[in-house]
PDB file of C-alpha atoms in Angstrom:
ATOM      1  CA  MET A  53      -0.075  -0.149   0.122  1.00  0.00           C
ATOM      2  CA  PRO A  54       2.363   2.839  -1.189  1.00  0.00           C
ATOM      3  CA  ILE A  55       1.109   6.133  -0.326  1.00  0.00           C
ATOM      4  CA  GLU A  56       2.296   8.836  -2.016  1.00  0.00           C
ATOM      5  CA  GLY A  57       4.272  10.932   0.096  1.00  0.00           C
ATOM      6  CA  PHE A  58       4.331   8.558   2.812  1.00  0.00           C
ATOM      7  CA  ALA A  59       8.008   6.535   2.278  1.00  0.00           C
ATOM      8  CA  SER A  60       7.065   5.106   5.852  1.00  0.00           C
ATOM      9  CA  SER A  61       4.562   2.951   4.235  1.00  0.00           C
ATOM     10  CA  ALA A  62       6.875   0.693   2.980  1.00  0.00           C
ATOM     11  CA  ILE A  63       7.450  -0.124   6.496  1.00  0.00           C
ATOM     12  CA  ILE A  64       3.681  -0.931   7.207  1.00  0.00           C
ATOM     13  CA  ASP A  65       4.364  -2.455   3.588  1.00  0.00           C
ATOM     14  CA  GLN A  66       6.896  -4.895   4.692  1.00  0.00           C
ATOM     15  CA  LEU A  67       4.847  -5.575   8.026  1.00  0.00           C
ATOM     16  CA  THR A  68       1.777  -6.814   5.631  1.00  0.00           C
ATOM     17  CA  HIS A  69       3.962  -8.590   3.244  1.00  0.00           C
ATOM     18  CA  VAL A  70       4.997 -11.006   6.044  1.00  0.00           C
ATOM     19  CA  LEU A  71       1.365 -11.327   7.514  1.00  0.00           C
ATOM     20  CA  THR A  72      -0.147 -12.062   4.585  1.00  0.00           C
ATOM     21  CA  SER A  73       2.530 -14.335   3.254  1.00  0.00           C
ATOM     22  CA  LEU A  74       3.018 -16.410   6.864  1.00  0.00           C
ATOM     23  CA  SER A  75       1.146 -19.869   6.657  1.00  0.00           C
ATOM     24  CA  ALA A  76      -2.233 -19.541   9.320  1.00  0.00           C
ATOM     25  CA  ASP A  77      -0.553 -21.309  12.268  1.00  0.00           C
ATOM     26  CA  ASP A  78       2.786 -19.243  11.777  1.00  0.00           C
ATOM     27  CA  ARG A  79       1.124 -15.965  11.303  1.00  0.00           C
ATOM     28  CA  LYS A  80      -0.907 -17.164  14.678  1.00  0.00           C
ATOM     29  CA  LYS A  81       2.491 -17.250  16.614  1.00  0.00           C
ATOM     30  CA  GLU A  82       3.205 -13.908  15.609  1.00  0.00           C
ATOM     31  CA  VAL A  83       0.530 -12.296  17.153  1.00  0.00           C
ATOM     32  CA  ASN A  84       0.601 -14.330  20.116  1.00  0.00           C
ATOM     33  CA  LYS A  85       4.327 -12.866  20.561  1.00  0.00           C
ATOM     34  CA  THR A  86       3.162  -9.070  20.492  1.00  0.00           C
ATOM     35  CA  LYS A  87      -0.269  -9.452  21.731  1.00  0.00           C
ATOM     36  CA  ALA A  88      -0.836  -6.131  20.552  1.00  0.00           C
ATOM     37  CA  VAL A  89      -2.782  -3.790  18.537  1.00  0.00           C
ATOM     38  CA  TYR A  90      -0.759  -0.783  17.676  1.00  0.00           C
ATOM     39  CA  ALA A  91      -2.166   2.473  15.150  1.00  0.00           C
ATOM     40  CA  PHE A  92      -0.455   4.661  13.215  1.00  0.00           C
ATOM     41  CA  GLN A  93      -0.948   8.335  12.845  1.00  0.00           C
ATOM     42  CA  VAL A  94       1.973   9.634  10.542  1.00  0.00           C
ATOM     43  CA  THR A  95       2.223  12.977   9.522  1.00  0.00           C
ATOM     44  CA  ASN A  96       4.153  14.826   6.758  1.00  0.00           C
ATOM     45  CA  ALA A  97       3.768  18.543   5.520  1.00  0.00           C
ATOM     46  CA  LYS A  98       1.038  17.728   3.385  1.00  0.00           C
ATOM     47  CA  GLY A  99      -1.360  15.859   5.640  1.00  0.00           C
ATOM     48  CA  LYS A 100      -1.434  12.677   7.561  1.00  0.00           C
ATOM     49  CA  HIS A 101      -2.141   9.289   7.399  1.00  0.00           C
ATOM     50  CA  PHE A 102      -3.628   6.333   9.327  1.00  0.00           C
ATOM     51  CA  PHE A 103      -2.614   2.957   9.847  1.00  0.00           C
ATOM     52  CA  VAL A 104      -3.985  -0.192  12.000  1.00  0.00           C
ATOM     53  CA  VAL A 105      -1.706  -3.281  12.891  1.00  0.00           C
ATOM     54  CA  ASP A 106      -3.455  -5.739  14.239  1.00  0.00           C
ATOM     55  CA  LEU A 107      -1.009  -8.095  16.121  1.00  0.00           C
ATOM     56  CA  LYS A 108      -3.187  -9.567  18.393  1.00  0.00           C
ATOM     57  CA  GLN A 109      -6.212 -11.050  16.988  1.00  0.00           C
ATOM     58  CA  ALA A 110      -6.797 -11.562  13.471  1.00  0.00           C
ATOM     59  CA  GLY A 111      -3.166 -10.421  12.009  1.00  0.00           C
ATOM     60  CA  LYS A 112      -4.114  -7.877   9.258  1.00  0.00           C
ATOM     61  CA  VAL A 113      -3.400  -4.353   8.559  1.00  0.00           C
ATOM     62  CA  THR A 114      -5.388  -1.994   7.440  1.00  0.00           C
ATOM     63  CA  ASP A 115      -5.442   2.023   6.282  1.00  0.00           C
ATOM     64  CA  GLY A 116      -7.161   4.701   5.918  1.00  0.00           C
ATOM     65  CA  ALA A 117      -7.327   8.731   5.521  1.00  0.00           C
ATOM     66  CA  SER A 118      -9.171   9.275   8.584  1.00  0.00           C
ATOM     67  CA  GLU A 119      -8.582   7.175  11.412  1.00  0.00           C
ATOM     68  CA  ALA A 120     -11.799   5.502  11.639  1.00  0.00           C
ATOM     69  CA  GLU A 121     -11.198   4.193   8.446  1.00  0.00           C
ATOM     70  CA  ALA A 122      -8.316   2.635   9.608  1.00  0.00           C
ATOM     71  CA  ALA A 123     -10.073   1.284  12.268  1.00  0.00           C
ATOM     72  CA  LYS A 124     -12.459  -0.238  10.545  1.00  0.00           C
ATOM     73  CA  GLY A 125     -13.068  -3.965  11.322  1.00  0.00           C
ATOM     74  CA  GLN A 126     -10.264  -3.679  13.388  1.00  0.00           C
ATOM     75  CA  PRO A 127     -10.045  -4.368  17.120  1.00  0.00           C
ATOM     76  CA  LYS A 128      -9.937  -1.376  19.523  1.00  0.00           C
ATOM     77  CA  PRO A 129      -5.497  -0.595  19.405  1.00  0.00           C
ATOM     78  CA  ASP A 130      -3.910  -0.417  22.185  1.00  0.00           C
ATOM     79  CA  ILE A 131      -1.518   2.250  21.347  1.00  0.00           C
ATOM     80  CA  THR A 132      -1.585   5.071  19.167  1.00  0.00           C
ATOM     81  CA  ILE A 133       1.693   6.335  17.474  1.00  0.00           C
ATOM     82  CA  THR A 134       1.557  10.255  16.436  1.00  0.00           C
ATOM     83  CA  ILE A 135       4.779  10.442  14.434  1.00  0.00           C
ATOM     84  CA  ASP A 136       6.279  12.445  11.479  1.00  0.00           C
ATOM     85  CA  ASP A 137       7.349  10.089   8.134  1.00  0.00           C
ATOM     86  CA  GLY A 138      10.670  10.882   8.464  1.00  0.00           C
ATOM     87  CA  THR A 139      10.965  10.352  11.674  1.00  0.00           C
ATOM     88  CA  PHE A 140       8.841   6.747  11.785  1.00  0.00           C
ATOM     89  CA  ILE A 141      11.784   5.591   9.095  1.00  0.00           C
ATOM     90  CA  LYS A 142      15.076   6.725  10.799  1.00  0.00           C
ATOM     91  CA  ILE A 143      13.583   4.183  13.961  1.00  0.00           C
ATOM     92  CA  SER A 144      12.761   1.656  11.164  1.00  0.00           C
ATOM     93  CA  GLU A 145      16.753   1.992  10.420  1.00  0.00           C
ATOM     94  CA  GLY A 146      17.894   2.398  14.034  1.00  0.00           C
ATOM     95  CA  LYS A 147      19.212   6.007  13.925  1.00  0.00           C
ATOM     96  CA  THR A 148      17.066   6.346  16.812  1.00  0.00           C
ATOM     97  CA  THR A 149      14.750   5.648  18.888  1.00  0.00           C
ATOM     98  CA  ALA A 150      11.312   5.721  19.611  1.00  0.00           C
ATOM     99  CA  ALA A 151      12.020   6.597  23.185  1.00  0.00           C
ATOM    100  CA  GLY A 152      13.826   9.281  22.436  1.00  0.00           C
ATOM    101  CA  GLU A 153      11.890  10.698  19.771  1.00  0.00           C
ATOM    102  CA  PHE A 154       8.923  11.160  22.781  1.00  0.00           C
ATOM    103  CA  MET A 155      11.025  12.980  25.062  1.00  0.00           C
ATOM    104  CA  SER A 156      11.921  15.238  21.888  1.00  0.00           C
ATOM    105  CA  GLY A 157       8.407  15.211  21.258  1.00  0.00           C
ATOM    106  CA  LYS A 158       8.311  14.238  17.649  1.00  0.00           C
ATOM    107  CA  VAL A 159       6.890  10.681  18.555  1.00  0.00           C
ATOM    108  CA  LYS A 160       3.884  11.142  20.951  1.00  0.00           C
ATOM    109  CA  ILE A 161       2.248   7.968  22.293  1.00  0.00           C
ATOM    110  CA  LYS A 162      -0.870   7.779  24.018  1.00  0.00           C
ATOM    111  CA  GLY A 163      -2.387   4.276  25.511  1.00  0.00           C
ATOM    112  CA  ASN A 164       0.433   1.628  26.617  1.00  0.00           C
ATOM    113  CA  MET A 165       3.455   3.204  27.067  1.00  0.00           C
ATOM    114  CA  MET A 166       5.273  -0.180  27.345  1.00  0.00           C
ATOM    115  CA  LEU A 167       4.420  -1.300  23.751  1.00  0.00           C
ATOM    116  CA  GLY A 168       6.184   1.902  22.589  1.00  0.00           C
ATOM    117  CA  MET A 169       9.610   1.230  23.854  1.00  0.00           C
ATOM    118  CA  LYS A 170       9.159  -1.867  22.317  1.00  0.00           C
ATOM    119  CA  LEU A 171       8.700  -0.954  18.716  1.00  0.00           C
ATOM    120  CA  GLU A 172      11.915  -0.802  17.710  1.00  0.00           C
ATOM    121  CA  PRO A 173      12.163  -4.576  18.332  1.00  0.00           C
ATOM    122  CA  LEU A 174       8.804  -5.422  16.567  1.00  0.00           C
ATOM    123  CA  LEU A 175      10.359  -3.422  13.645  1.00  0.00           C
ATOM    124  CA  LYS A 176      14.051  -5.498  13.795  1.00  0.00           C
ATOM    125  CA  ARG A 177      11.764  -8.986  13.965  1.00  0.00           C
ATOM    126  CA  PHE A 178       9.564  -8.094  11.420  1.00  0.00           C
ATOM    127  CA  LYS A 179      12.432  -6.922   9.246  1.00  0.00           C
ATOM    128  CA  LYS A 180      14.077 -10.302   9.751  1.00  0.00           C
ATOM    129  CA  LEU A 181      10.647 -12.184   8.713  1.00  0.00           C
ATOM    130  CA  ALA A 182      10.506 -10.675   5.567  1.00  0.00           C
ATOM    131  CA  GLU A 183      14.118 -11.078   4.501  1.00  0.00           C
ATOM    132  CA  SER A 184      13.427 -15.201   4.952  1.00  0.00           C
ATOM    133  CA  LEU A 185      10.106 -14.714   3.026  1.00  0.00           C
ATOM    134  CA  PRO A 186      10.156 -14.191  -1.131  1.00  0.00           C
ATOM    135  CA  ALA A 187       9.972 -10.892  -2.428  1.00  0.00           C
ATOM    136  CA  ALA A 188       7.394  -8.738  -2.492  1.00  0.00           C
ATOM    137  CA  PRO A 189       6.052  -7.707  -5.857  1.00  0.00           C
ATOM    138  CA  ALA A 190       7.912  -4.422  -6.539  1.00  0.00           C
ATOM    139  CA  ALA A 191       6.170  -0.849  -6.312  1.00  0.00           C
ATOM    140  CA  LYS A 192       7.483   2.795  -7.141  1.00  0.00           C
ATOM    141  CA  ALA A 193       8.594   4.350  -3.981  1.00  0.00           C
ATOM    142  CA  PRO A 194       7.186   7.477  -2.297  1.00  0.00           C
ATOM    143  CA  VAL A 195       8.840  10.598  -1.329  1.00  0.00           C
ATOM    144  CA  ALA A 196       8.803  11.236   1.509  1.00  0.00           C
ATOM    145  CA  ASP A 197       8.612  14.988   2.386  1.00  0.00           C
ATOM    146  CA  GLU A 198      10.181  17.188   5.270  1.00  0.00           C
ATOM    147  CA  ALA A 199       7.887  17.464   8.130  1.00  0.00           C
ATOM    148  CA  SER A 200       8.692  19.461  11.167  1.00  0.00           C
ATOM    149  CA  GLY A 201       8.077  17.250  14.572  1.00  0.00           C
ATOM    150  CA  ALA A 202       5.767  18.420  17.354  1.00  0.00           C
ATOM    151  CA  ALA A 203       7.046  21.271  19.980  1.00  0.00           C
ATOM    152  CA  ALA A 204       9.679  19.720  22.682  1.00  0.00           C
ATOM    153  CA  GLN A 205       8.026  17.865  25.607  1.00  0.00           C
ATOM    154  CA  GLU A 206       9.029  19.532  29.150  1.00  0.00           C
ATOM    155  CA  ILE A 207       8.108  17.102  31.369  1.00  0.00           C
ATOM    156  CA  ALA A 208       9.730  14.107  29.258  1.00  0.00           C
ATOM    157  CA  VAL A 209      13.441  14.202  29.869  1.00  0.00           C
ATOM    158  CA  LYS A 210      16.517  12.736  27.910  1.00  0.00           C
ATOM    159  CA  GLY A 211      17.140   9.792  29.408  1.00  0.00           C
ATOM    160  CA  TYR A 212      15.254   9.169  31.559  1.00  0.00           C
ATOM    161  CA  GLU A 213      12.276   6.791  31.139  1.00  0.00           C
ATOM    162  CA  GLY A 214      10.471   7.932  34.200  1.00  0.00           C
ATOM    163  CA  SER A 215       9.864  11.358  32.643  1.00  0.00           C
ATOM    164  CA  VAL A 216       7.761   9.468  30.118  1.00  0.00           C
ATOM    165  CA  VAL A 217       5.313   8.095  32.460  1.00  0.00           C
ATOM    166  CA  ILE A 218       5.049  11.152  34.363  1.00  0.00           C
ATOM    167  CA  ALA A 219       4.686  13.099  30.770  1.00  0.00           C
ATOM    168  CA  GLN A 220       1.579  10.165  30.406  1.00  0.00           C
ATOM    169  CA  ILE A 221       0.445  11.055  33.736  1.00  0.00           C
ATOM    170  CA  ALA A 222       0.571  14.326  32.494  1.00  0.00           C
ATOM    171  CA  GLN A 223      -1.041  14.267  29.297  1.00  0.00           C
ATOM    172  CA  VAL A 224      -4.325  11.403  31.182  1.00  0.00           C
ATOM    173  CA  LEU A 225      -5.241  13.817  33.516  1.00  0.00           C
ATOM    174  CA  GLY A 226      -4.382  17.593  31.459  1.00  0.00           C
ATOM    175  CA  ALA A 227      -6.831  15.896  28.354  1.00  0.00           C
ATOM    176  CA  ASP A 228      -9.607  14.475  30.892  1.00  0.00           C
ATOM    177  CA  GLU A 229     -10.941  16.853  33.205  1.00  0.00           C
ATOM    178  CA  ALA A 230     -13.586  14.960  34.924  1.00  0.00           C
ATOM    179  CA  LYS A 231     -10.639  12.291  35.558  1.00  0.00           C
ATOM    180  CA  ARG A 232      -8.221  14.900  36.528  1.00  0.00           C
ATOM    181  CA  GLN A 233     -11.267  16.066  39.051  1.00  0.00           C
ATOM    182  CA  SER A 234     -11.797  12.678  40.283  1.00  0.00           C
ATOM    183  CA  VAL A 235      -8.022  12.518  41.235  1.00  0.00           C
ATOM    184  CA  LEU A 236      -7.187  15.127  42.372  1.00  0.00           C
ATOM    185  CA  LYS A 237     -10.538  15.210  45.131  1.00  0.00           C
ATOM    186  CA  SER A 238      -9.404  11.673  45.681  1.00  0.00           C
ATOM    187  CA  THR A 239      -5.854  12.874  46.792  1.00  0.00           C
ATOM    188  CA  ASN A 240      -5.362  16.254  47.495  1.00  0.00           C
ATOM    189  CA  ALA A 241      -2.485  16.531  48.263  1.00  0.00           C
ATOM    190  CA  ILE A 242       1.407  17.551  46.039  1.00  0.00           C
ATOM    191  CA  PHE A 243       4.122  15.111  45.012  1.00  0.00           C
ATOM    192  CA  GLN A 244       7.534  16.226  44.411  1.00  0.00           C
ATOM    193  CA  ILE A 245       8.945  12.768  42.641  1.00  0.00           C
ATOM    194  CA  ASP A 246      13.044  13.072  42.705  1.00  0.00           C
ATOM    195  CA  LEU A 247      14.238  10.415  40.025  1.00  0.00           C
ATOM    196  CA  ASN A 248      18.245   9.453  40.033  1.00  0.00           C
ATOM    197  CA  GLY A 249      18.875   8.923  35.934  1.00  0.00           C
ATOM    198  CA  PRO A 250      22.187   9.096  33.754  1.00  0.00           C
ATOM    199  CA  GLN A 251      22.806  13.033  34.628  1.00  0.00           C
ATOM    200  CA  GLY A 252      21.955  12.673  38.044  1.00  0.00           C
ATOM    201  CA  VAL A 253      18.896  13.614  40.521  1.00  0.00           C
ATOM    202  CA  LYS A 254      15.412  15.192  38.155  1.00  0.00           C
ATOM    203  CA  SER A 255      12.454  16.414  39.475  1.00  0.00           C
ATOM    204  CA  TRP A 256       8.633  17.214  38.824  1.00  0.00           C
ATOM    205  CA  VAL A 257       5.795  17.865  40.597  1.00  0.00           C
ATOM    206  CA  LEU A 258       2.559  15.872  40.315  1.00  0.00           C
ATOM    207  CA  ASN A 259       0.395  18.981  42.185  1.00  0.00           C
ATOM    208  CA  LEU A 260      -2.985  16.811  43.096  1.00  0.00           C
ATOM    209  CA  LYS A 261      -4.674  19.626  44.938  1.00  0.00           C
ATOM    210  CA  PRO A 262      -8.130  20.179  43.848  1.00  0.00           C
ATOM    211  CA  GLY A 263      -8.296  22.532  41.850  1.00  0.00           C
ATOM    212  CA  ALA A 264      -5.045  22.902  39.803  1.00  0.00           C
ATOM    213  CA  SER A 265      -5.389  23.241  36.357  1.00  0.00           C
ATOM    214  CA  ALA A 266      -4.240  20.861  33.597  1.00  0.00           C
ATOM    215  CA  ALA A 267      -1.248  22.497  32.865  1.00  0.00           C
ATOM    216  CA  ASP A 268      -0.150  22.939  35.969  1.00  0.00           C
ATOM    217  CA  VAL A 269      -0.969  18.919  37.127  1.00  0.00           C
ATOM    218  CA  VAL A 270       2.691  18.061  36.672  1.00  0.00           C
ATOM    219  CA  VAL A 271       5.055  20.739  36.305  1.00  0.00           C
ATOM    220  CA  PRO A 272       9.007  19.572  35.544  1.00  0.00           C
ATOM    221  CA  GLY A 273      11.253  21.038  38.494  1.00  0.00           C
ATOM    222  CA  THR A 274      11.351  21.018  42.357  1.00  0.00           C
ATOM    223  CA  ALA A 275       8.522  22.147  44.712  1.00  0.00           C
ATOM    224  CA  ALA A 276      10.302  24.695  45.622  1.00  0.00           C
ATOM    225  CA  GLN A 277      11.573  25.842  42.653  1.00  0.00           C
ATOM    226  CA  ASN A 278       7.084  25.774  41.867  1.00  0.00           C
ATOM    227  CA  LYS A 279       6.447  27.455  44.940  1.00  0.00           C
ATOM    228  CA  LYS A 280       4.652  24.980  46.281  1.00  0.00           C
ATOM    229  CA  THR A 281       4.574  23.108  49.787  1.00  0.00           C
ATOM    230  CA  ALA A 282       5.508  18.955  48.611  1.00  0.00           C
ATOM    231  CA  GLY A 283       3.158  16.619  51.124  1.00  0.00           C
ATOM    232  CA  VAL A 284       5.844  14.139  50.196  1.00  0.00           C
ATOM    233  CA  VAL A 285       9.192  14.481  48.927  1.00  0.00           C
ATOM    234  CA  LEU A 286       9.070  10.747  46.717  1.00  0.00           C
ATOM    235  CA  ALA A 287      12.783   9.858  45.965  1.00  0.00           C
ATOM    236  CA  LEU A 288      14.345   6.426  43.961  1.00  0.00           C
ATOM    237  CA  LYS A 289      16.451   5.227  40.337  1.00  0.00           C
ATOM    238  CA  ASP A 290      14.779   6.215  36.982  1.00  0.00           C
ATOM    239  CA  ALA A 291      14.541   2.350  36.646  1.00  0.00           C
ATOM    240  CA  ASP A 292      12.976   2.196  40.135  1.00  0.00           C
ATOM    241  CA  PHE A 293       9.923   4.141  39.280  1.00  0.00           C
ATOM    242  CA  VAL A 294       9.318   2.389  35.515  1.00  0.00           C
ATOM    243  CA  ASP A 295       8.947  -1.303  36.930  1.00  0.00           C
ATOM    244  CA  LEU A 296       6.714   0.822  39.999  1.00  0.00           C
ATOM    245  CA  ALA A 297       4.703   2.604  37.220  1.00  0.00           C
ATOM    246  CA  SER A 298       4.709  -0.831  35.445  1.00  0.00           C
ATOM    247  CA  GLY A 299       3.276  -2.774  38.060  1.00  0.00           C
ATOM    248  CA  LYS A 300       6.666  -5.311  38.647  1.00  0.00           C
ATOM    249  CA  ILE A 301       6.775  -3.355  42.227  1.00  0.00           C
ATOM    250  CA  THR A 302       4.308  -1.679  44.218  1.00  0.00           C
ATOM    251  CA  GLY A 303       5.451   0.852  46.578  1.00  0.00           C
ATOM    252  CA  GLN A 304       5.107  -0.470  49.711  1.00  0.00           C
ATOM    253  CA  SER A 305       7.695  -2.873  48.769  1.00  0.00           C
ATOM    254  CA  ALA A 306      10.215  -0.641  47.258  1.00  0.00           C
ATOM    255  CA  PHE A 307       9.799   1.683  49.898  1.00  0.00           C
ATOM    256  CA  MET A 308      10.366  -1.720  52.334  1.00  0.00           C
ATOM    257  CA  GLY A 309      13.360  -2.545  50.545  1.00  0.00           C
ATOM    258  CA  GLY A 310      15.297   1.007  50.749  1.00  0.00           C
ATOM    259  CA  LYS A 311      14.064   1.551  46.896  1.00  0.00           C
ATOM    260  CA  LEU A 312      12.282   3.835  47.546  1.00  0.00           C
ATOM    261  CA  LYS A 313      12.324   6.820  50.083  1.00  0.00           C
ATOM    262  CA  ALA A 314       9.737   9.050  51.565  1.00  0.00           C
ATOM    263  CA  LYS A 315      10.346  12.478  52.735  1.00  0.00           C
ATOM    264  CA  GLY A 316       7.471  14.419  54.577  1.00  0.00           C
ATOM    265  CA  ASN A 317       3.711  12.415  54.857  1.00  0.00           C
ATOM    266  CA  VAL A 318       4.606   8.353  53.643  1.00  0.00           C
ATOM    267  CA  MET A 319       1.513   7.105  53.929  1.00  0.00           C
ATOM    268  CA  LEU A 320       1.213  10.343  50.900  1.00  0.00           C
ATOM    269  CA  ALA A 321       3.897   7.395  49.183  1.00  0.00           C
ATOM    270  CA  LEU A 322       1.357   5.022  48.716  1.00  0.00           C
ATOM    271  CA  LYS A 323      -1.199   7.242  46.835  1.00  0.00           C
ATOM    272  CA  LEU A 324       1.160   7.619  44.093  1.00  0.00           C
ATOM    273  CA  GLU A 325       0.271   3.975  43.125  1.00  0.00           C
ATOM    274  CA  SER A 326      -3.588   4.819  42.518  1.00  0.00           C
ATOM    275  CA  VAL A 327      -2.289   7.560  40.484  1.00  0.00           C
ATOM    276  CA  LEU A 328      -0.504   5.835  38.608  1.00  0.00           C
ATOM    277  CA  LYS A 329      -3.984   2.725  38.199  1.00  0.00           C
ATOM    278  CA  ALA A 330      -6.160   6.325  37.751  1.00  0.00           C
ATOM    279  CA  ALA A 331      -4.044   7.067  34.222  1.00  0.00           C
ATOM    280  CA  LYS A 332      -4.231   3.205  33.383  1.00  0.00           C
ATOM    281  CA  SER A 333      -7.643   3.773  33.585  1.00  0.00           C
ATOM    282  CA  ALA A 334      -7.939   6.451  31.352  1.00  0.00           C
ATOM    283  CA  GLY A 335      -6.016   4.268  28.902  1.00  0.00           C
ATOM    284  CA  ALA A 336      -2.218   4.849  30.312  1.00  0.00           C
ATOM    285  CA  LYS A 337      -1.483   1.675  30.777  1.00  0.00           C
ATOM    286  CA  LEU A 338       1.974   2.767  32.209  1.00  0.00           C
TER     287      LEU A 338
END
């Protein structure tokens, strides 16, 4: 399905070729390895095109000029990736990563963040499969358009995967007024999160008190820098925060095991998991 102006449609073509060339049994095996539905909104200077890759049920690929057209007959996506054409090509060629481009603002993710981090291995796997199959019928390669990336996201910091989680919380609470008000009412606290990563400690403030605006609910920096008073300051390694967000560890076990340090109202630390769960229930499967 070469799409004029979208060079990255060749990536989707490759996925389609593999899925349609495999036997029913082999296709089922590949679907079971992924168990997810990816939706892509690919943009260029002239517009956008949509693709849905079902690697959860039937193992098929659809596309369309609109999201509804591409999604017709497909299961609900577990993740939706908005990406410009050139960046998608670079990720597929291994010249950059989805995580890195998310942090720079060139990739936006809605849904299961962890699936976004698995995009490169997925593309590599299917590229290897494609190399073992008869070549697909030749098609005229589309020409890529120059596309500018989205504005850099201040919350996400390169090298800190935990900041991607925090950015996703900001996205969910900022976009869903009802969800934000519910979380603010049930939490009623201000958190400072200190993540220790490759460049030392980076801090973010989660202002989860009633009345916080969409723009104020998550901000980078310390509470003092943002002229706020944190009810609790949580300090942990970046990787441990990712594990906490994904459910691999609990706040209690992290605290008892020394991975999580809390200064202030320790009981508020236990509310952090509720915030993460609230974000998950809104579609951000952290």
